[in-house]
């Protein structure tokens, strides 16, 4: 994937599961390319789409959490969590950054499988993938998630789909 950089991912714990699945859409668009990629990854699965653009989550330090707790409650109990972000200025969206900055340690998602989609228009998405990996690795530590992988193109999306749909004992 990325030259000279090794990204460390875990095996999925809920592959082929029919448990609660949530797609956290960090795009300003509720039906754009990020959503298209997530829909392709989650084809055939029953999932809830949560659009961060529909909620007010203020900048950290503004004295309140806004709708953060309401969004987090929608994620709680998921066995599979897909976070999709478009790439703006070579990094994650402001919607996702605000959400991540409010996140504190919690057991509500412990053990869930995390998949990430990094969607951008540049042919080479190495820099945004590495930046997203860094932020989401911190999230996995705080929430005790199994970080399964990141997709930024169709081939990587197909690889993640195999991981998501193939029972663990077969992988």
PDB file of N, CA and C in Angstrom, residues 87-91 118-129 152-153:
ATOM      1  N   UNK A  87     -11.558  13.333   1.810  1.00  0.00           N
ATOM      2  CA  UNK A  87     -10.268  13.968   2.063  1.00  0.00           C
ATOM      3  C   UNK A  87     -10.346  15.414   1.603  1.00  0.00           C
ATOM      4  N   UNK A  88     -10.124  16.309   2.546  1.00  0.00           N
ATOM      5  CA  UNK A  88     -10.022  17.729   2.245  1.00  0.00           C
ATOM      6  C   UNK A  88      -8.659  18.175   2.751  1.00  0.00           C
ATOM      7  N   UNK A  89      -7.889  18.829   1.950  1.00  0.00           N
ATOM      8  CA  UNK A  89      -6.577  19.317   2.362  1.00  0.00           C
ATOM      9  C   UNK A  89      -5.717  18.189   2.915  1.00  0.00           C
ATOM     10  N   UNK A  90      -5.750  17.046   2.251  1.00  0.00           N
ATOM     11  CA  UNK A  90      -4.928  15.873   2.567  1.00  0.00           C
ATOM     12  C   UNK A  90      -5.205  15.261   3.930  1.00  0.00           C
ATOM     13  N   UNK A  91      -6.408  15.485   4.480  1.00  0.00           N
ATOM     14  CA  UNK A  91      -6.715  14.916   5.786  1.00  0.00           C
ATOM     15  C   UNK A  91      -8.217  14.686   5.915  1.00  0.00           C
ATOM     16  N   UNK A 118     -11.449   6.137   3.120  1.00  0.00           N
ATOM     17  CA  UNK A 118     -10.827   7.434   2.889  1.00  0.00           C
ATOM     18  C   UNK A 118     -11.032   7.743   1.417  1.00  0.00           C
ATOM     19  N   UNK A 119     -11.907   8.691   1.132  1.00  0.00           N
ATOM     20  CA  UNK A 119     -12.307   8.956  -0.236  1.00  0.00           C
ATOM     21  C   UNK A 119     -11.779  10.314  -0.677  1.00  0.00           C
ATOM     22  N   UNK A 120     -11.002  10.302  -1.747  1.00  0.00           N
ATOM     23  CA  UNK A 120     -10.460  11.539  -2.287  1.00  0.00           C
ATOM     24  C   UNK A 120     -10.319  11.463  -3.787  1.00  0.00           C
ATOM     25  N   UNK A 121     -10.066  12.597  -4.401  1.00  0.00           N
ATOM     26  CA  UNK A 121      -9.993  12.639  -5.862  1.00  0.00           C
ATOM     27  C   UNK A 121      -8.581  12.470  -6.414  1.00  0.00           C
ATOM     28  N   UNK A 122      -7.578  12.574  -5.553  1.00  0.00           N
ATOM     29  CA  UNK A 122      -6.198  12.414  -6.025  1.00  0.00           C
ATOM     30  C   UNK A 122      -5.914  10.941  -6.307  1.00  0.00           C
ATOM     31  N   UNK A 123      -5.127  10.645  -7.330  1.00  0.00           N
ATOM     32  CA  UNK A 123      -4.829   9.242  -7.643  1.00  0.00           C
ATOM     33  C   UNK A 123      -4.076   8.536  -6.514  1.00  0.00           C
ATOM     34  N   UNK A 124      -3.219   9.257  -5.808  1.00  0.00           N
ATOM     35  CA  UNK A 124      -2.445   8.658  -4.726  1.00  0.00           C
ATOM     36  C   UNK A 124      -2.974   9.185  -3.387  1.00  0.00           C
ATOM     37  N   UNK A 125      -3.550   8.293  -2.608  1.00  0.00           N
ATOM     38  CA  UNK A 125      -4.141   8.675  -1.328  1.00  0.00           C
ATOM     39  C   UNK A 125      -3.264   8.269  -0.146  1.00  0.00           C
ATOM     40  N   UNK A 126      -1.978   8.004  -0.369  1.00  0.00           N
ATOM     41  CA  UNK A 126      -1.099   7.538   0.708  1.00  0.00           C
ATOM     42  C   UNK A 126      -1.058   8.482   1.906  1.00  0.00           C
ATOM     43  N   UNK A 127      -0.893   9.769   1.675  1.00  0.00           N
ATOM     44  CA  UNK A 127      -0.787  10.723   2.793  1.00  0.00           C
ATOM     45  C   UNK A 127      -2.085  10.768   3.598  1.00  0.00           C
ATOM     46  N   UNK A 128      -3.256  10.914   2.959  1.00  0.00           N
ATOM     47  CA  UNK A 128      -4.495  10.908   3.743  1.00  0.00           C
ATOM     48  C   UNK A 128      -4.735   9.582   4.462  1.00  0.00           C
ATOM     49  N   UNK A 129      -4.364   8.470   3.859  1.00  0.00           N
ATOM     50  CA  UNK A 129      -4.546   7.168   4.513  1.00  0.00           C
ATOM     51  C   UNK A 129      -3.710   7.103   5.785  1.00  0.00           C
ATOM     52  N   UNK A 152      -9.121   3.074   0.206  1.00  0.00           N
ATOM     53  CA  UNK A 152      -9.160   4.374  -0.458  1.00  0.00           C
ATOM     54  C   UNK A 152      -9.398   4.235  -1.963  1.00  0.00           C
ATOM     55  N   UNK A 153      -9.555   2.994  -2.415  1.00  0.00           N
ATOM     56  CA  UNK A 153      -9.831   2.761  -3.831  1.00  0.00           C
ATOM     57  C   UNK A 153     -10.632   1.458  -3.975  1.00  0.00           C
TER      58      UNK A 153
END
